CSV table of C-alpha atoms in Angstrom, one decimal:
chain,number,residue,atom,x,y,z
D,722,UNK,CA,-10.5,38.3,15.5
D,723,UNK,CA,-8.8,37.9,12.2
D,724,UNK,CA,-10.1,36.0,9.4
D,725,UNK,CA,-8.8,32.4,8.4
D,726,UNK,CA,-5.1,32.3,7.2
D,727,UNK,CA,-6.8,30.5,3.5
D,728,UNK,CA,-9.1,32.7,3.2
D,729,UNK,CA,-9.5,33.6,-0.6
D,730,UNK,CA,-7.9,30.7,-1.9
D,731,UNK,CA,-9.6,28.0,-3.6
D,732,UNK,CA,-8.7,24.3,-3.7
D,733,UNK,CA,-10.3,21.9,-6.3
D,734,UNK,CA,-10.3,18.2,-4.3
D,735,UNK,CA,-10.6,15.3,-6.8
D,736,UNK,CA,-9.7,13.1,-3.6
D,737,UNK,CA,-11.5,10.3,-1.8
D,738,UNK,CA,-11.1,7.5,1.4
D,739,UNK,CA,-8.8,9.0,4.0
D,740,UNK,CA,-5.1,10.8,2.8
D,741,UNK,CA,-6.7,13.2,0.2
D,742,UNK,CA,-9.4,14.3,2.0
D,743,UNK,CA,-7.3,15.0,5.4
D,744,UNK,CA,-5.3,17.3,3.4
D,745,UNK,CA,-8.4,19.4,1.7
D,746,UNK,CA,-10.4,19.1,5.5
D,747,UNK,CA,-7.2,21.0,6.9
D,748,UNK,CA,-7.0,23.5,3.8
D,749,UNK,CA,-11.3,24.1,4.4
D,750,UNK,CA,-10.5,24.4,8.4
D,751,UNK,CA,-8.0,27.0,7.4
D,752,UNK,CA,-10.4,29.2,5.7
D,753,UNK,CA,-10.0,27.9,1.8
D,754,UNK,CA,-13.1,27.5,-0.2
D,755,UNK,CA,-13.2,23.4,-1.0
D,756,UNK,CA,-14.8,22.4,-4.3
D,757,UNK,CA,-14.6,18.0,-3.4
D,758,UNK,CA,-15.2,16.7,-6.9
D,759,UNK,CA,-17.0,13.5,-6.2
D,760,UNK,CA,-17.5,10.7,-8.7
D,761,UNK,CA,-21.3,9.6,-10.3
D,762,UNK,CA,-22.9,7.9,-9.4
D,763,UNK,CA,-21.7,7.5,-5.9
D,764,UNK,CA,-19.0,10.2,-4.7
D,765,UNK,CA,-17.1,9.7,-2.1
D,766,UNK,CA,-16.7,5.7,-0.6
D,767,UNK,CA,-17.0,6.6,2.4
D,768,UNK,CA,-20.4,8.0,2.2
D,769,UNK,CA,-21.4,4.5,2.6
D,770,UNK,CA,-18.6,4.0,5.8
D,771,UNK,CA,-19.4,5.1,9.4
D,772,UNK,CA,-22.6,5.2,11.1
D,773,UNK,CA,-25.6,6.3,8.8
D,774,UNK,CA,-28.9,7.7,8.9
D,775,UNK,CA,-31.8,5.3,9.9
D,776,UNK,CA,-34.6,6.8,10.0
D,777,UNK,CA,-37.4,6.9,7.2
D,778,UNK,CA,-37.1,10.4,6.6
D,779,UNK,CA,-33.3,10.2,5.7
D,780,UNK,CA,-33.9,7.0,4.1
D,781,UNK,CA,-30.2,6.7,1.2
D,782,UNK,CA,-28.9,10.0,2.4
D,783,UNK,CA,-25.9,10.0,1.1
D,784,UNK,CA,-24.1,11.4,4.6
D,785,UNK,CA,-22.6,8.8,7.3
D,786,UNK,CA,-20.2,9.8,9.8
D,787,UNK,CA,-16.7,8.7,8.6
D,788,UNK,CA,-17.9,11.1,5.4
D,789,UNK,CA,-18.8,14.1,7.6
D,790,UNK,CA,-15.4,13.5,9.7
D,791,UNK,CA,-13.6,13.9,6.8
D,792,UNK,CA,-15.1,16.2,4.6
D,793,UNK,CA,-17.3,18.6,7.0
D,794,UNK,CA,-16.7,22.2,6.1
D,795,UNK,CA,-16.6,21.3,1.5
D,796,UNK,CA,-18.6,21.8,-1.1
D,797,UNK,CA,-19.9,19.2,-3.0
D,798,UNK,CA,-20.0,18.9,-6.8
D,799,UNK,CA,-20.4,15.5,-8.0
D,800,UNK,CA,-20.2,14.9,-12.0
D,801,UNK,CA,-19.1,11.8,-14.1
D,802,UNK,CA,-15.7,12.0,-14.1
D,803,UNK,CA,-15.4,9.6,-17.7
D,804,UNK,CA,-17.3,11.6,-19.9
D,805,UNK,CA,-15.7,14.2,-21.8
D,806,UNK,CA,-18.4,17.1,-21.0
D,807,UNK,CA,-17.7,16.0,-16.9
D,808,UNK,CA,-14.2,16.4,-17.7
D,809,UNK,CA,-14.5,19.5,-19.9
D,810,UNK,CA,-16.7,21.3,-16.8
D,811,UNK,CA,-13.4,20.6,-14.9
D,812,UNK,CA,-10.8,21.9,-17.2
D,813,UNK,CA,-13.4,25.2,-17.7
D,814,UNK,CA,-12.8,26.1,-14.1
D,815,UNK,CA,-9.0,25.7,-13.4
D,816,UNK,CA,-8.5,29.3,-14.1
D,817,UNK,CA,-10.8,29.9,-10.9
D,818,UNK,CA,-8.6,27.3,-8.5
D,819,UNK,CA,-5.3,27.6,-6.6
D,820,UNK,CA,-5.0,24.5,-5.8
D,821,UNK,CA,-5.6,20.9,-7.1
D,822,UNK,CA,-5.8,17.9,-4.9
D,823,UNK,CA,-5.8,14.6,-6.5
D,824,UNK,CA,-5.2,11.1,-5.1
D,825,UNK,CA,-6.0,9.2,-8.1
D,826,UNK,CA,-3.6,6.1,-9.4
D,827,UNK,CA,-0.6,8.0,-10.8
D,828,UNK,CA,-1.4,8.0,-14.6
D,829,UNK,CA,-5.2,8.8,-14.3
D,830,UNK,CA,-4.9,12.6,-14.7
D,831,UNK,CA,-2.9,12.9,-17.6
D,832,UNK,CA,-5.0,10.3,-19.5
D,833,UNK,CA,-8.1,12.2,-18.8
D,834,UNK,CA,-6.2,15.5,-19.8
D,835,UNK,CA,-5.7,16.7,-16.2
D,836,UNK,CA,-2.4,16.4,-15.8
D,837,UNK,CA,-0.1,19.1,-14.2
D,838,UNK,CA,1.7,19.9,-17.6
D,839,UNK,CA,-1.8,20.4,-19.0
D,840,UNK,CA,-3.7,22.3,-16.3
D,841,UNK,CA,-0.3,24.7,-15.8
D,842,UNK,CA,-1.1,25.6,-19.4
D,843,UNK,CA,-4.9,26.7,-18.3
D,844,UNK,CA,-3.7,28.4,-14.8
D,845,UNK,CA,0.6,29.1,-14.3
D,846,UNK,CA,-0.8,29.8,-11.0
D,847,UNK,CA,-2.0,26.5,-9.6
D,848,UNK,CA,-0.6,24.5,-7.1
D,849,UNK,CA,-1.4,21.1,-7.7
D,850,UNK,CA,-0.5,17.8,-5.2
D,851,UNK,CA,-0.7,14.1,-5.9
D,852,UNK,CA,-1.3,11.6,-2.9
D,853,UNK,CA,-0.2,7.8,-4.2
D,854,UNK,CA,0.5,4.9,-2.3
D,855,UNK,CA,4.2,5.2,-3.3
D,856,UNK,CA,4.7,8.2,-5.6
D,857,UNK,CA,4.8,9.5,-8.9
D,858,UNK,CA,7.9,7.5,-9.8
D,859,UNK,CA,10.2,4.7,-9.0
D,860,UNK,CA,9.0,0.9,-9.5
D,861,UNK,CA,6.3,0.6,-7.1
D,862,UNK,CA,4.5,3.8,-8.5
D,863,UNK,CA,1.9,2.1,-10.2
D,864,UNK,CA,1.1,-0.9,-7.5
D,865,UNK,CA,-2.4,-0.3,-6.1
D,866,UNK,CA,-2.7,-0.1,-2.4
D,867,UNK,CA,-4.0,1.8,0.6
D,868,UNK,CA,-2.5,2.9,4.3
D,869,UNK,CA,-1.8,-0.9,5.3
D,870,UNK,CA,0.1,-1.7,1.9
D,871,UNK,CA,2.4,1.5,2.5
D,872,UNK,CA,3.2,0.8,6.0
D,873,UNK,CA,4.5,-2.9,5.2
D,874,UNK,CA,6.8,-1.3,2.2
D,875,UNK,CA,8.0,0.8,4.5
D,876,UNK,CA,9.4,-2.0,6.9
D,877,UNK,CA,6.7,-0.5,9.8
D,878,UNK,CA,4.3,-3.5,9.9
D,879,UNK,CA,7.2,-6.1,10.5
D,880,UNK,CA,8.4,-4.2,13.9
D,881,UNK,CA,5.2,-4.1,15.5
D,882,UNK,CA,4.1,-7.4,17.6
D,883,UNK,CA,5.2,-9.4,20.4
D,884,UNK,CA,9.1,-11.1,19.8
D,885,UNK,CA,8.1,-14.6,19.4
D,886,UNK,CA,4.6,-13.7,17.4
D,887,UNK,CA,3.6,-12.8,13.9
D,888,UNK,CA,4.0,-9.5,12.8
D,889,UNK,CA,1.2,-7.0,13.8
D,890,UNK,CA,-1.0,-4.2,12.3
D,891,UNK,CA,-1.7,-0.7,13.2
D,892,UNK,CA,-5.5,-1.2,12.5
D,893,UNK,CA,-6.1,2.9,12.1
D,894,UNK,CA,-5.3,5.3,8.9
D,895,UNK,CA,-1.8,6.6,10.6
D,896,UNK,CA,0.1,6.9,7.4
D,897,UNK,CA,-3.3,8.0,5.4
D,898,UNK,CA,-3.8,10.7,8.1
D,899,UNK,CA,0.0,11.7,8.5
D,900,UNK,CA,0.1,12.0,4.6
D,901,UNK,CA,-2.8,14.5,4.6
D,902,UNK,CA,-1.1,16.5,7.2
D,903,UNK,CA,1.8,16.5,5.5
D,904,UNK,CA,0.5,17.2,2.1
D,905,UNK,CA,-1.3,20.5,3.5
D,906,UNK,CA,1.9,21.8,5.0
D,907,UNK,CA,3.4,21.1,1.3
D,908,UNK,CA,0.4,22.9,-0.4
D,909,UNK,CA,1.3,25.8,2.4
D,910,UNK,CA,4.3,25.9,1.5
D,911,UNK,CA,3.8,26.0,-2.1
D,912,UNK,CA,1.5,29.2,-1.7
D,913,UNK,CA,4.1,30.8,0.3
D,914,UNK,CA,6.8,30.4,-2.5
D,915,UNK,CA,4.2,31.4,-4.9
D,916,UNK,CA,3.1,34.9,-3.2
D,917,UNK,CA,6.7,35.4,-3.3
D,918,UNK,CA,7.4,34.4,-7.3
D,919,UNK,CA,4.2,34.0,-8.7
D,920,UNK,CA,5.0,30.3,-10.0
D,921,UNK,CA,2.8,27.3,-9.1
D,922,UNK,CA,4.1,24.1,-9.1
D,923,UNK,CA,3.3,20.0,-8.7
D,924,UNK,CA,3.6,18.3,-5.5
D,925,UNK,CA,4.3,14.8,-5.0
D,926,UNK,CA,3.5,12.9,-1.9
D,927,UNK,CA,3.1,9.4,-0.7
D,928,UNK,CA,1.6,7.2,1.8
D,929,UNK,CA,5.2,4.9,1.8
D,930,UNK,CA,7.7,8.2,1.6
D,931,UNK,CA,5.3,9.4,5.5
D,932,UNK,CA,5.2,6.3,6.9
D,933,UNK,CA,9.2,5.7,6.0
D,934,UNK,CA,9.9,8.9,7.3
D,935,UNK,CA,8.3,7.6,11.3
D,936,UNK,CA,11.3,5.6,11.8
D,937,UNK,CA,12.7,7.3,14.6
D,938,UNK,CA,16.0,5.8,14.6
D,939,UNK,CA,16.3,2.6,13.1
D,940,UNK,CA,17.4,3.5,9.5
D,941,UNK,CA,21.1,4.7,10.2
D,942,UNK,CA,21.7,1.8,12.4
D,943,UNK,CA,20.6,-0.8,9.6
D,944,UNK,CA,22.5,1.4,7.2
D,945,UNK,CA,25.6,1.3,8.7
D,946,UNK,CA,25.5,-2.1,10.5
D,947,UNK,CA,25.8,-4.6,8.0
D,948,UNK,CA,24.2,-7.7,10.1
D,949,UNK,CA,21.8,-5.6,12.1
D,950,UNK,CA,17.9,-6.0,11.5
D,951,UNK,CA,15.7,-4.7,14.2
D,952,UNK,CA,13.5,-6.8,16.1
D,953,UNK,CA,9.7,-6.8,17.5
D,954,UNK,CA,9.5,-5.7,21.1
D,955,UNK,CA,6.3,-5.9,21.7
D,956,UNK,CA,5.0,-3.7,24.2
D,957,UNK,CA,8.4,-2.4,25.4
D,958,UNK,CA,10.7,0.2,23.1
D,959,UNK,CA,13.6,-1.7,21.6
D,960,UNK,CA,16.4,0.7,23.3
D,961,UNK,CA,14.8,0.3,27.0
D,962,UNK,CA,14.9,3.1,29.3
D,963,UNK,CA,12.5,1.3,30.9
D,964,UNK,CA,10.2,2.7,28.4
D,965,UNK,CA,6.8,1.1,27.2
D,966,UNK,CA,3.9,-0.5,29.0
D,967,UNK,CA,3.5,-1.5,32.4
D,968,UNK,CA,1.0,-3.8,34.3
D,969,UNK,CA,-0.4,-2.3,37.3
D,970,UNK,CA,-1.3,-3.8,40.6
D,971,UNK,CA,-5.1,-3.6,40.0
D,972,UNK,CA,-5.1,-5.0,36.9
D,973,UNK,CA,-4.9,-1.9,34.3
D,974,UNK,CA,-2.0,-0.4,32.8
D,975,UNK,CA,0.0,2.4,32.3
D,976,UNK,CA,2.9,3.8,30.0
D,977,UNK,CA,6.5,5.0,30.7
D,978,UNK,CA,8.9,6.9,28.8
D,979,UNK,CA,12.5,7.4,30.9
D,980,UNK,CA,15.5,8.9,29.0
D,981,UNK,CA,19.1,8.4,29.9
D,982,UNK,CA,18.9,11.7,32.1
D,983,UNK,CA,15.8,10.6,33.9
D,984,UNK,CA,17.2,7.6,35.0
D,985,UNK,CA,18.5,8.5,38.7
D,986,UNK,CA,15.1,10.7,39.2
D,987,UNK,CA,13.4,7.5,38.4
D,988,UNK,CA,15.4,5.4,41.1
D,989,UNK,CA,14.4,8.0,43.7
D,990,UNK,CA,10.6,7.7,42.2
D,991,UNK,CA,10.9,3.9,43.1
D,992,UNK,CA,12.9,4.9,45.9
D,993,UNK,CA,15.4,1.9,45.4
D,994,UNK,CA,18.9,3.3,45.7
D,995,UNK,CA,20.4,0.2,45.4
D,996,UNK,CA,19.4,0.0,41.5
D,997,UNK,CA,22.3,2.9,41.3
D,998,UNK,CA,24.7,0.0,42.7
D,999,UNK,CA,23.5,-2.3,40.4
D,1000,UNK,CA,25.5,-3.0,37.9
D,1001,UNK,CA,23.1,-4.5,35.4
D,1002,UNK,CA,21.7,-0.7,35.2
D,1003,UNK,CA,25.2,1.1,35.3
D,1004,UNK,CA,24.4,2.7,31.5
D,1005,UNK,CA,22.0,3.3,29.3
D,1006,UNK,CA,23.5,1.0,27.0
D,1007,UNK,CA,22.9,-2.1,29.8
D,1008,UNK,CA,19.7,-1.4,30.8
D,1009,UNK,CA,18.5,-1.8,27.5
D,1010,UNK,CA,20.4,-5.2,27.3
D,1011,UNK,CA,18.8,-6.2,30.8
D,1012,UNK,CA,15.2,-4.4,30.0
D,1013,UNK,CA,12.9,-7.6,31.2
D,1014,UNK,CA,14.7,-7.6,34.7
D,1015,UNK,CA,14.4,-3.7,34.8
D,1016,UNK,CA,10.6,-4.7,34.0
D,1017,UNK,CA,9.8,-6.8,36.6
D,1018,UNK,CA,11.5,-4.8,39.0
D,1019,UNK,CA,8.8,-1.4,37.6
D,1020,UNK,CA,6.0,-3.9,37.9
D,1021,UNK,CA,6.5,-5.5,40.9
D,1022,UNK,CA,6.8,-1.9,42.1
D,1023,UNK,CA,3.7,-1.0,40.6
D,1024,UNK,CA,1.6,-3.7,42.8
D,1025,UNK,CA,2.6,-2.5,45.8
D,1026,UNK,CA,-0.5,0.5,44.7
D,1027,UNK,CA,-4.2,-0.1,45.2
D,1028,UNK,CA,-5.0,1.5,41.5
D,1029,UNK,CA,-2.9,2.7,38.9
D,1030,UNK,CA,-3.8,6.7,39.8
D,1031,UNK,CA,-1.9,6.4,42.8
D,1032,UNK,CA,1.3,5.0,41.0
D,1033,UNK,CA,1.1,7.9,38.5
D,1034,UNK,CA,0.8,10.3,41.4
D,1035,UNK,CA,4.2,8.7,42.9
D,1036,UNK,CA,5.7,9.4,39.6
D,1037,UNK,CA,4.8,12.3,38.7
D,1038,UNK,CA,5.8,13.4,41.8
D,1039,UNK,CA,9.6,13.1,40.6
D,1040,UNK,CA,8.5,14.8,37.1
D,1041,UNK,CA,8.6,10.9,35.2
D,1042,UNK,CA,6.5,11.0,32.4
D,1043,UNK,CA,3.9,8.1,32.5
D,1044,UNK,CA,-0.1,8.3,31.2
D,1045,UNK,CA,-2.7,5.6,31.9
D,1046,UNK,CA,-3.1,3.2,28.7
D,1047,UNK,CA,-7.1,4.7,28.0
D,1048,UNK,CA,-9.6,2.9,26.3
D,1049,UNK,CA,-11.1,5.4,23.3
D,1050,UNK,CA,-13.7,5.7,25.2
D,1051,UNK,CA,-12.0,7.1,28.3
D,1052,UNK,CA,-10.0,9.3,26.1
D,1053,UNK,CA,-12.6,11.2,24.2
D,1054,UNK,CA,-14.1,11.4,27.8
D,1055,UNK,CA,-11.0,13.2,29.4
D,1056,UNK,CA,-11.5,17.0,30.2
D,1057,UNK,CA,-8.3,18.1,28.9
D,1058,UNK,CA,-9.3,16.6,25.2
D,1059,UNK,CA,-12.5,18.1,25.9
D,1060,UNK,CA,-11.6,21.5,27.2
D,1061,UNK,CA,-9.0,22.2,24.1
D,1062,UNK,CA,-11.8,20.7,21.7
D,1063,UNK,CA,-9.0,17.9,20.6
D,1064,UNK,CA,-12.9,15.6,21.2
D,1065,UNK,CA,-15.3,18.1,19.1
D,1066,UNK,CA,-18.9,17.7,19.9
D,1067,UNK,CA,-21.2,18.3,16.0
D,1068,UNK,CA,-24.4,18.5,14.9
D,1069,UNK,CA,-25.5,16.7,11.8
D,1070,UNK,CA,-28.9,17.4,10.6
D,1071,UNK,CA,-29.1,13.7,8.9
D,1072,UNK,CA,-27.3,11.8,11.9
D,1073,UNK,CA,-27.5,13.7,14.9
D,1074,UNK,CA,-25.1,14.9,17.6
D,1075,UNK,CA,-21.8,13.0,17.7
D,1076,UNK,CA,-17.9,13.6,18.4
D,1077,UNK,CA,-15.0,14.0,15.9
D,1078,UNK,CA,-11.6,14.5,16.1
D,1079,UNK,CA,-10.9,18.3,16.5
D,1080,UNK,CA,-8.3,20.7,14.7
D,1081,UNK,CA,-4.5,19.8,14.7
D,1082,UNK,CA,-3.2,23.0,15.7
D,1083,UNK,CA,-4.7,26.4,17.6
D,1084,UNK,CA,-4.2,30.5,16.7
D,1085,UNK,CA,-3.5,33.0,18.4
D,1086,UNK,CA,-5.6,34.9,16.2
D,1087,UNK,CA,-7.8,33.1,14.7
D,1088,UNK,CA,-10.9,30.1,16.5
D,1089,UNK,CA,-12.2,27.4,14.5
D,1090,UNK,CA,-15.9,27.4,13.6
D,1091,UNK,CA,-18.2,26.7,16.2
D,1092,UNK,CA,-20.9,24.7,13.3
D,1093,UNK,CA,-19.7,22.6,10.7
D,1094,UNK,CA,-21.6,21.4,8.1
D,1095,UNK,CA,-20.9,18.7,5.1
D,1096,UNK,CA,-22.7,18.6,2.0
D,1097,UNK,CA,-25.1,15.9,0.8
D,1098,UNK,CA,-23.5,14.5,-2.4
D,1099,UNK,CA,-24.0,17.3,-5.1
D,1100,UNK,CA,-25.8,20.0,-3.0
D,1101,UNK,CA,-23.0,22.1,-4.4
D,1102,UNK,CA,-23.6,21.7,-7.8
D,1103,UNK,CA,-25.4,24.3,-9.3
D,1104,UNK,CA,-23.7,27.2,-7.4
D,1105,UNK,CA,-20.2,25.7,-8.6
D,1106,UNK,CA,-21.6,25.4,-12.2
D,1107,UNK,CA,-23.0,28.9,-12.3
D,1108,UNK,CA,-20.2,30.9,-10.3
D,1109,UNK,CA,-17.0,28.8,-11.5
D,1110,UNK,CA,-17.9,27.5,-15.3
D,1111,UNK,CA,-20.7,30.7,-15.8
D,1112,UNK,CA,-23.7,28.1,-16.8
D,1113,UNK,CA,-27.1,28.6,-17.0
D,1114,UNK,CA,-29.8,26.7,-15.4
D,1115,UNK,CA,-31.0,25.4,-18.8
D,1116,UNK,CA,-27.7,23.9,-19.0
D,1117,UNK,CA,-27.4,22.7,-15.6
D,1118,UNK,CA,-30.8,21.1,-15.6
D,1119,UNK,CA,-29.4,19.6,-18.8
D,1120,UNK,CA,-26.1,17.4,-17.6
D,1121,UNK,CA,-28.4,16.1,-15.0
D,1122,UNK,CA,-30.8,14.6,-17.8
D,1123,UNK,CA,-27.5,13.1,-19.4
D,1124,UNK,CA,-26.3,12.1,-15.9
D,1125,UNK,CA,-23.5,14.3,-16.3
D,1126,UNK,CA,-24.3,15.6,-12.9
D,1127,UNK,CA,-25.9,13.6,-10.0
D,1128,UNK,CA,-27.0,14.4,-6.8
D,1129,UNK,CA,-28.6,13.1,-3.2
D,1130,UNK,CA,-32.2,12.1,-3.8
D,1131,UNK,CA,-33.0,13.8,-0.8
D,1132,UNK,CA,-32.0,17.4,-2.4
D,1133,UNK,CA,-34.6,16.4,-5.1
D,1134,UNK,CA,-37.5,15.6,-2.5
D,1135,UNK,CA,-36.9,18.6,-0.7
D,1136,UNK,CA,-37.1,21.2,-3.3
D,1137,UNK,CA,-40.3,19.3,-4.7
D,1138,UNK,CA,-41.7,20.0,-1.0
D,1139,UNK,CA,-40.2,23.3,-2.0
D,1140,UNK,CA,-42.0,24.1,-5.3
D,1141,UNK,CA,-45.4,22.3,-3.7
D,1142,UNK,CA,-45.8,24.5,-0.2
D,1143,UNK,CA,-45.3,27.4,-3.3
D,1144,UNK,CA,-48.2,26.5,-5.1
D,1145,UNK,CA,-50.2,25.9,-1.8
D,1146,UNK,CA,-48.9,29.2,-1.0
């Protein structure tokens, strides 16, 4: 079995929350060394997020469980980012980095003299990508904001709800997490060209640009229809199909996605013939003009079944795509999320045994590690300091006496155990 496609590369991450640190988890999955730059005194925010550690042992571990889900598989090295030596330490090791994540406000590097057009200068090499709420550029660049803020710009939130309702929304990091996914595909791509010319180059992505980018088919239609605005459906697709979500006879529900071309196999999956005849239903076109009577009609057909597994049989029986609207739950619990590790079963030596969400994509050639582990806020930082920026101990011991450099107390109680079961020894 080969070895991971990143491996040999190494990625600085100056990221924190959700969008930056998708992209650098993906980058560490594939087998790139992960330096996560965290901020003194408290790195990453989401060390405080999640679950945490209760018991008196682990008492302020700096680990909870949105942090390891995040950030599993980095190395921590956490510094004060605002004082010049911090940001010297930094600059000193760009010459050892290929790539530079950052999801700072868009300004913040280039005032503390890590800006692309400075670091280029230090390594022609590097790749370096920017994660913002809207971009680099353009009016909205410097608004402050997070995953929620990005999807109302992008005209997402207003579309989701029921018709006559408020708008609703999407209460989980889809644009943070899509932004991360696409940013690592960026930085992938970036390496490629570079391999090929030997040029680095800046990347500029957004939380706005991905989430403007899920509109599936909307935008041309506004664009050229000069009165049209889309409207909330609720819980049914806009163009019909029947497509959406369905109440089932015991209660429970289940959704259905029918194209044009499914249409008569889903007439024979009712068996109702006579819905060829009727004329309300003669296109595509009018069933999505007649979609609540084309409703009723699937859900009064769906009671007819003791329990919603039954109906799914009946359908898929006719090759209808349809799934049973799980609870989280019941969807980490399935065997097929299990069996292809999509639900990933860790061990944390701080929290315990837990599930998170498993790699994006498999290889032929290559299986993810078995054991993760994530780093206790600066448990990286003397092995960064010495390999990457060639300091000595005196001189690491020294930026943590100017708080420089800060890390978990727990790292300082255990190598006092350390040094005391020496002199016992």
């Amino acid at each position: 079995m080969s070895q991971p496609m990143l491996t040999g590369y190494r990625v600085l991450d100056i990221t924190q929350i959700v969008a930056g640190p998708t992209c650098s988890r993906i980058l560490a999955e594939m087998g790139a060394e992960v330096v996560k730059l965290e901020l003194a005194p408290f790195g990453d925010r989401t060390r405080v997020g999640g679950l945490r550690a209760t018991s008196p042992q682990h008492k302020g571990c700096s680990q909870s469980t949105y942090f390891v889900q995040h950030n599993h598989s980095k190395k921590s090295l956490a510094l004060d980012f605002k004082s010049e030596k911090g940001r010297a330490l930094i600059r000193s090791m760009i010459p050892k980095f290929d790539v530079l994540v950052e999801n700072f406000s868009p300004g913040v590097m280039a005032r503390a003299g890590l800006g692309y057009d400075e670091l280029e200068k230090l390594n022609p090499r590097l790749v370096m990508c920017s994660i913002s709420l809207a971009g680099q550029t353009g009016a909205l660049a410097h608004s402050p904001g997070y995953d929620y803020v990005a999807q109302a710009y992008a005209g997402i939130t207003d579309l989701i709800g029921e018709p006559d309702g408020e708008p609703a929304l999407i209460t989980m990091a889809i644009g943070d997490a899509s932004t991360g996914v696409a940013a690592a595909m960026s930085i992938g791509f970036a390496l490629l060209h570079r391999e090929r010319t030997g040029e680095g180059q800046y990347i500029d992505t957004s939380l706005l640009d991905t989430y403007f980018n899920m509109h599936e088919v909307a935008v041309p239609r506004v664009s050229l229809r000069k009165n049209y605005n889309p409207k909330r459906t609720g819980s049914q697709h806009p163009d019909g199909g029947p497509t959406g979500i369905f109440k089932c006879g015991d209660g429970t529900y289940l959704t259905l996605a029918i194209l044009p071309h499914q249409w008569e196999s889903f007439v024979d999956a009712l068996e109702m013939p006579e819905l060829r005849l009727d004329e309300r239903f003669a296109t595509a076109a009018l069933r999505r003009d007649n979609n609540l009577a084309l409703k009723d009609i699937l859900e009064g057909w769906l009671a007819r079944f003791t329990n919603r597994e039954e109906a799914i049989r009946a359908l898929e029986r006719n090759r209808i795509p349809c799934a049973p609207v799980l609870t989280l739950r019941e969807a980490m619990q399935h065997p097929h999320l299990r069996e292809r590790g999509v639900v990933r079963r860790v061990k944390n030596s701080h929290l315990g045994e837990f599930d998170i969400p498993g790699p994006l994509a498999r290889f032929s050639s290559w299986q993810v590690e078995k054991e993760l582990h994530a780093d206790l806020l600066g448990a990286s930082n003397e092995e960064i300091l010495r390999d990457l920026a060639g300091l000595t101990p005196e001189e690491i011991i020294e930026l943590y006496r100017e708080r420089v450099l800060v890390r978990d107390p727990l790292l300082e109680r255990s190598e006092a155990r350390s040094r005391e079961a020496v002199a016992v020894g």
